[in-house]
Structure formats: structure tokens, C-alpha cells
Tab-separated table of C-alpha atoms in Angstrom:
chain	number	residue	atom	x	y	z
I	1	UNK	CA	97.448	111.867	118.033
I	2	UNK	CA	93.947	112.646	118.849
I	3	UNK	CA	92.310	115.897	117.487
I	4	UNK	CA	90.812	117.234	121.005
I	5	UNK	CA	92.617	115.772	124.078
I	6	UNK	CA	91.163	116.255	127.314
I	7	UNK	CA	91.907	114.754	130.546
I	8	UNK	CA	88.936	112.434	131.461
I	9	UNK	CA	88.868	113.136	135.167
I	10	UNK	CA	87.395	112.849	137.233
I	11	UNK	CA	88.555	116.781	138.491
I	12	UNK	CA	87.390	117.118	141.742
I	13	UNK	CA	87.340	120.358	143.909
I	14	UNK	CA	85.532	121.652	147.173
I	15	UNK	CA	82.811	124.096	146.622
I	16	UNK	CA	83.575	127.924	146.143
I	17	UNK	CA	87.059	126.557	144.955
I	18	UNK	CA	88.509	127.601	141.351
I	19	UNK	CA	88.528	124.625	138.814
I	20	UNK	CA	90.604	124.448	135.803
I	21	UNK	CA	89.950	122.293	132.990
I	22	UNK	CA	92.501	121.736	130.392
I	23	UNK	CA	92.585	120.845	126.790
I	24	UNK	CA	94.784	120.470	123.487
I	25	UNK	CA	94.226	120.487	119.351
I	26	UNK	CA	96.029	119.039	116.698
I	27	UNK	CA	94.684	121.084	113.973
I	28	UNK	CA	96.509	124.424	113.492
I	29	UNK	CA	94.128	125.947	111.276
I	30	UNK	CA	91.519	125.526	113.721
I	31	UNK	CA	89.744	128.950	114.311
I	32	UNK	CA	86.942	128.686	116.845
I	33	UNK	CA	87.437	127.203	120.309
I	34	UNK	CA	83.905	125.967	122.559
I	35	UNK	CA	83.510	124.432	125.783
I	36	UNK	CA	80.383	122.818	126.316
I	37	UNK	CA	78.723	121.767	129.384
I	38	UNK	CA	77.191	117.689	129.118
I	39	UNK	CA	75.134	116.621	132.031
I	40	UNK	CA	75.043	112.828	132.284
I	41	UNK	CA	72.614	111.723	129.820
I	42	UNK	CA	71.779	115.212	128.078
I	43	UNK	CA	73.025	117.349	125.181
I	44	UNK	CA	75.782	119.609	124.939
I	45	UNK	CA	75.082	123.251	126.285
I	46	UNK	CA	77.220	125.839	125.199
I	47	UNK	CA	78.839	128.138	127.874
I	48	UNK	CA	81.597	129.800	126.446
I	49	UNK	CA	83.036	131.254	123.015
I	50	UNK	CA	86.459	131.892	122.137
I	51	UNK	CA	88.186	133.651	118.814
I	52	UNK	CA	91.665	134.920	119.670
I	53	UNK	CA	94.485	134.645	122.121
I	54	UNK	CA	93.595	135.447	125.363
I	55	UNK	CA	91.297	135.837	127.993
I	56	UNK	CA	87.361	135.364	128.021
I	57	UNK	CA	85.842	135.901	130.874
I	58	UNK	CA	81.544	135.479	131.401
I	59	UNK	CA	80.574	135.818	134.752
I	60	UNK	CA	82.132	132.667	136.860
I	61	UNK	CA	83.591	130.867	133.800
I	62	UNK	CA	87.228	132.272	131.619
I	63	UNK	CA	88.584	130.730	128.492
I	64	UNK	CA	91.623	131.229	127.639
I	65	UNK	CA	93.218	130.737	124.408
I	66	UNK	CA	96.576	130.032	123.510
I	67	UNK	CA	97.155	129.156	119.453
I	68	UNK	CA	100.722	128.727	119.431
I	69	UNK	CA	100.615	126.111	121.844
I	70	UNK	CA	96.693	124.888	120.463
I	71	UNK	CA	96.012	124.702	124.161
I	72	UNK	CA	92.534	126.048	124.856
I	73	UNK	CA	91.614	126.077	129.304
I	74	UNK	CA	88.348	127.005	130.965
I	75	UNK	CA	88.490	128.778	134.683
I	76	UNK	CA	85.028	128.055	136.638
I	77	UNK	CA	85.480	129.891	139.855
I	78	UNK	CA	83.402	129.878	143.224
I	79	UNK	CA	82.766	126.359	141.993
I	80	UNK	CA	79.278	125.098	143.014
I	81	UNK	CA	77.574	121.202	143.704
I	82	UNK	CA	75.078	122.102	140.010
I	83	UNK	CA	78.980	122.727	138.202
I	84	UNK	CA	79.623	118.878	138.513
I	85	UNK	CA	79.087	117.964	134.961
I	86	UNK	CA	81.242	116.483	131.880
I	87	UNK	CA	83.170	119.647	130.114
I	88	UNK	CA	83.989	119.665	126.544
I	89	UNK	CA	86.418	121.149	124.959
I	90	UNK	CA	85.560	121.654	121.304
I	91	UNK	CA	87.752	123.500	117.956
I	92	UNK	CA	86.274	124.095	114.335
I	93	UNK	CA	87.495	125.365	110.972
I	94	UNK	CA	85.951	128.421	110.413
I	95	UNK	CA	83.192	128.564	108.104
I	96	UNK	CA	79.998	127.722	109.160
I	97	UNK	CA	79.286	124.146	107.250
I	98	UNK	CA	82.495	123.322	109.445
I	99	UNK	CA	82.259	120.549	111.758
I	100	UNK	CA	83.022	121.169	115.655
I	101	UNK	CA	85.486	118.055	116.608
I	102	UNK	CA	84.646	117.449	120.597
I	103	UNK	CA	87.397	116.158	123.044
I	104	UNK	CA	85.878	113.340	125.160
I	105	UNK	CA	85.501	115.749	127.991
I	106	UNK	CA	86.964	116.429	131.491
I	107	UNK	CA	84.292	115.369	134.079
I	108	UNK	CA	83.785	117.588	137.214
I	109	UNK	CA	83.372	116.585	140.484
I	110	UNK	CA	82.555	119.798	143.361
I	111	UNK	CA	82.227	118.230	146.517
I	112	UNK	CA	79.508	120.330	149.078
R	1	UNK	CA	65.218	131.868	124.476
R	2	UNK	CA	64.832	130.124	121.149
R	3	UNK	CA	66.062	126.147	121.322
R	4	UNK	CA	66.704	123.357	119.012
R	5	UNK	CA	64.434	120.853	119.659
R	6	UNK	CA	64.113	116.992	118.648
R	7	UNK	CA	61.179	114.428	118.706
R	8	UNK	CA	61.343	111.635	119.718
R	9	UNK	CA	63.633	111.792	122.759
R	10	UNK	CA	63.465	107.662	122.722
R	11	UNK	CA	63.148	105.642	119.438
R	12	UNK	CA	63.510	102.286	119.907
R	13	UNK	CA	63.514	99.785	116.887
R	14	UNK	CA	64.865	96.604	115.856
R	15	UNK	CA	67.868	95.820	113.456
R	16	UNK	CA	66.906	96.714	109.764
R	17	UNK	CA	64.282	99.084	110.394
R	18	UNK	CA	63.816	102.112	109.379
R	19	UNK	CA	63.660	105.175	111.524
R	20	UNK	CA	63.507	109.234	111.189
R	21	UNK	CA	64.923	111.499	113.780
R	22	UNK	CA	62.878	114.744	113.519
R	23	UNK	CA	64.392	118.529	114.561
R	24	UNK	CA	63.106	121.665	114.483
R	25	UNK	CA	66.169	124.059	113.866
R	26	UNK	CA	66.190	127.427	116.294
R	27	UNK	CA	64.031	129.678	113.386
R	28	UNK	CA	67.041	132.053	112.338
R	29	UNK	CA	69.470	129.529	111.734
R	30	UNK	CA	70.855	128.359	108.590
R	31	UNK	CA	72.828	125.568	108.846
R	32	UNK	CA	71.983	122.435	110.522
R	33	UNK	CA	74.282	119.543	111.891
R	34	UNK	CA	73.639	116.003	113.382
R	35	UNK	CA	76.030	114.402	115.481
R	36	UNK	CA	76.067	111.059	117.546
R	37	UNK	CA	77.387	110.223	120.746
R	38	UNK	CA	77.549	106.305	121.574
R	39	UNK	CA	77.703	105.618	125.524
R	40	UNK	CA	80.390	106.510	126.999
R	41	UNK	CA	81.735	108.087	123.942
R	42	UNK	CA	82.350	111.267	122.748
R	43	UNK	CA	80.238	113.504	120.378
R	44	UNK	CA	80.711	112.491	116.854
R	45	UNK	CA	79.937	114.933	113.697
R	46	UNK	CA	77.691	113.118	110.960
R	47	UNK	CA	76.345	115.874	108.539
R	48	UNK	CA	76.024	119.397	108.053
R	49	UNK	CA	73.177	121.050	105.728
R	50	UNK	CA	72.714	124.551	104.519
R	51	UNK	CA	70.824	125.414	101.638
R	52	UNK	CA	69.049	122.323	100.970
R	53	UNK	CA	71.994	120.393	100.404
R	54	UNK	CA	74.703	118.572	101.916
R	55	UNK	CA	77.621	120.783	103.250
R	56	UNK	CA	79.928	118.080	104.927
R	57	UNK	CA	79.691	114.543	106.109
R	58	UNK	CA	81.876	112.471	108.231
R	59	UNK	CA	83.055	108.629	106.978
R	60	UNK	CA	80.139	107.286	109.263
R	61	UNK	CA	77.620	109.116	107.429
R	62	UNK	CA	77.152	106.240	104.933
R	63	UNK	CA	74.932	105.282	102.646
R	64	UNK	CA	71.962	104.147	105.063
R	65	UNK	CA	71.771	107.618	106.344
R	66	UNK	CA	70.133	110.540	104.544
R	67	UNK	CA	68.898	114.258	105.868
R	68	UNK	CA	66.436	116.177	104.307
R	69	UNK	CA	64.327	119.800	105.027
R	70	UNK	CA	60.735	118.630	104.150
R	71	UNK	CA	59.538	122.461	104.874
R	72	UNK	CA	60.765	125.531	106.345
R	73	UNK	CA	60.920	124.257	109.872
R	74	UNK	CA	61.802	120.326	110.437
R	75	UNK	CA	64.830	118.792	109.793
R	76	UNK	CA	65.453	114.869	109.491
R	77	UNK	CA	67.791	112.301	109.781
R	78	UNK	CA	66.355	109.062	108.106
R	79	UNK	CA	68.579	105.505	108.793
R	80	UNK	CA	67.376	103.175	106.639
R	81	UNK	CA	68.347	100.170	107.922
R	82	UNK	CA	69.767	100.005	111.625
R	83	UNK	CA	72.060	98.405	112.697
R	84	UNK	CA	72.730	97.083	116.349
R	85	UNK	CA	76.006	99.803	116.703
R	86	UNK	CA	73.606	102.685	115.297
R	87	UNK	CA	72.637	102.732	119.017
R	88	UNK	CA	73.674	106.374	119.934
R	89	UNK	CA	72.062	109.439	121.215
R	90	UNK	CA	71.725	111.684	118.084
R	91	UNK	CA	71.850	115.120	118.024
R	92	UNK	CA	70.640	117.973	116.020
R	93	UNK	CA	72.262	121.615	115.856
R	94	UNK	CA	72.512	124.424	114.462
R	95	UNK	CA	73.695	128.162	114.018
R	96	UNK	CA	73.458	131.409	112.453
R	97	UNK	CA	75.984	132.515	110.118
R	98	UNK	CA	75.056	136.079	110.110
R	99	UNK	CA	76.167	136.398	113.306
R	100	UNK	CA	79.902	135.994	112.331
R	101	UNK	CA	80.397	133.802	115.109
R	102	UNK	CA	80.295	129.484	114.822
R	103	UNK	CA	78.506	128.526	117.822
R	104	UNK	CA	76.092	125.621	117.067
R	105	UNK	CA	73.417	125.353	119.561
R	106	UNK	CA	72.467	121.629	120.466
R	107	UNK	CA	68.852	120.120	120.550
R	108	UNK	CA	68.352	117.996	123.493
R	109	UNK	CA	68.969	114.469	121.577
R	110	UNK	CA	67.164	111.323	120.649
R	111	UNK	CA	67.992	108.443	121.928
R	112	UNK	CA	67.628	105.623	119.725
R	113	UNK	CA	68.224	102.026	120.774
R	114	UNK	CA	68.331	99.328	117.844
R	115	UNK	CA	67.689	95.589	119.422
């Protein structure tokens, strides 16, 4: 079983549409939960956060959070064209030598 | 904002050489990762630092790979002797424990190619 499973896409969706990106852990004692933003052929950008069960919202974008079922989702709503990008969904240990273990990301399409 | 950032963005360097990856950590930060991504691959964790030593390292984090803090800014990632499949783009990171959160901010990567 892999550690971060993602669906690879590609997800697409017309613009102003919601999209919803999906994601599930192996590790139970994971603690932190990240989904990064990967542009083809640059780094990682963090774009959201996410401790405890539940709902995260930060302007366009929610996480949500669900531990018993180590199923982590981002909402992106009022998609827009600069949106399409790789998403990753990432989990760590807590403690902050911990390493984050990436899924191989979900990539977005928004069609214009 | 403060970033991580990472000279060179392109190394490029034949099989058995020697190469450093250089980072400058975001200034508050205390722990520092690097992590890999091969094409087409996903982001791999190689080492994490704090406090001038080692914290964690992964199974590819061998031998011909060493980090090091020469000074209070720069942080490296020496290969000693590439290897065709050290081809990657290689990533440095870090974060701030005092915040209580984990988030680990991401340079924007080297890309090394080994011929």
C-alpha cells in the first residue's frame, strides 16, 4: 500500500467551477496534513495547513480532514485557467525533524 | 516575504563528479530538509538537519551524500560521486519550530543532470 495515494488525473473542470482533489494515508500516527501546489517544472508551494478534523477554509481553497478514515481533500472553488497545476497531498509525524511523505499528486486541468 | 532559496538552479556534471547544491535557509528557521524529485516522479525526502547535525535520513541518503552548515546562513548538499540516476531536481526546505506548526517552505530547486 502506498503511504500518500492520490489520483494522478488529469482532473479537469470549466473555469469558476468547484474542484475537488482527493487523497489517502497509510500512517495513522500521522499528525500534519499539506497540500502543495507544483507547477510543471518548479518547487512545491505550500497553500494550505491542516491539524485536526475538519474544515479549513483560506480564501478559494478548503481542506478537510478526516483521521479516522486518513482521508485528507482540498476544495478550490471559482476555479481559474492559473489553478491548472499538479496538487500534492502531503502527511508528517509531528515533530519538526519529521519528514513530509508527498503523494504523487493529482494534476489539474481548468479549461477557459 | 522571506524564501528559501538555492544556487545553482542547473548543475550539470558528468558521472563520478563531485557536486554541491548550495541553500540559503528562510533566516528564522531551524531545521532544514533536502528532498529529490526524479522526472515524472514524486518528491522524495533525503535528510533533515537541525542543530548541526543529522536529524533523519531516508535509505537513499547513502554514503556519497553528505550536508553540512558551513556558517549561519548556507546550507549544502555535497554528492560525491554521481551517478547517472542522481539526475533529479533537488530541493531544499525548511521551517520554524517555534511556530508550533510543521510547514516546511520549499526553495525553488536545482536541477542537476549527471551525463
Amino acid at each position: 500500500q502506498k503511504e500518500v495515494e492520490q489520483n494522478s488525473g488529469p482532473l479537469s473542470v470549466p473555469e469558476g467551477a468547484i474542484a475537488s482533489l482527493n487523497c489517502t494515508y497509510s500512517d495513522r500516527v500521522s499528525q500534519s496534513f499539506f497540500w502543495y501546489r507544483q507547477y510543471s517544472g518548479k518547487s512545491p508551494e505550500l497553500i494550505m495547513s491542516i491539524y485536526s478534523n475538519g474544515d479549513k477554509e483560506d480564501g478559494r481553497f478548503t481542506a478537510q480532514l478526516n483521521k479516522a478514515s486518513q482521508y485528507v481533500s482540498l476544495l478550490i472553488r471559482d476555479s481559474q485557467p492559473s489553478d491548472s497545476a499538479t496538487y500534492l497531498c502531503a502527511v508528517k509525524r509531528s515533530g519538526g525533524y519529521q519528514k513530509v511523505t508527498f503523494g504523487t499528486g493529482t494534476k489539474l486541468q481548468v479549461i477557459p | 516575504e522571506p524564501e528559501v532559496t538555492q544556487t545553482p538552479s542547473h548543475q550539470v556534471t558528468q558521472m563520478g563528479q563531485e557536486v554541491i547544491l548550495r541553500c540559503v535557509p528562510i533566516s528564522n528557521h531551524l531545521y532544514f530538509y533536502w528532498y529529490r524529485q526524479i522526472l515524472g516522479q514524486k518528491v522524495e525526502f533525503l535528510v533533515s538537519f537541525y542543530n548541526n547535525e543529522i536529524s533523519e535520513k531516508s535509505e537513499i541518503f547513502d554514503d556519497q551524500f553528505s550536508v553540512e552548515r558551513p556558517d549561519g546562513s548556507n546550507f549544502t548538499l555535497k554528492i560525491r560521486s554521481t551517478k547517472l540516476e542522481d539526475s533529479a531536481m533537488y530541493f531544499c526546505a525548511s521551517s520554524d519550530p517555534g511556530t508550533g506548526m510543521d510547514e516546511q517552505y520549499f526553495g525553488p530547486g536545482t536541477r542537476l543532470t549527471v551525463t
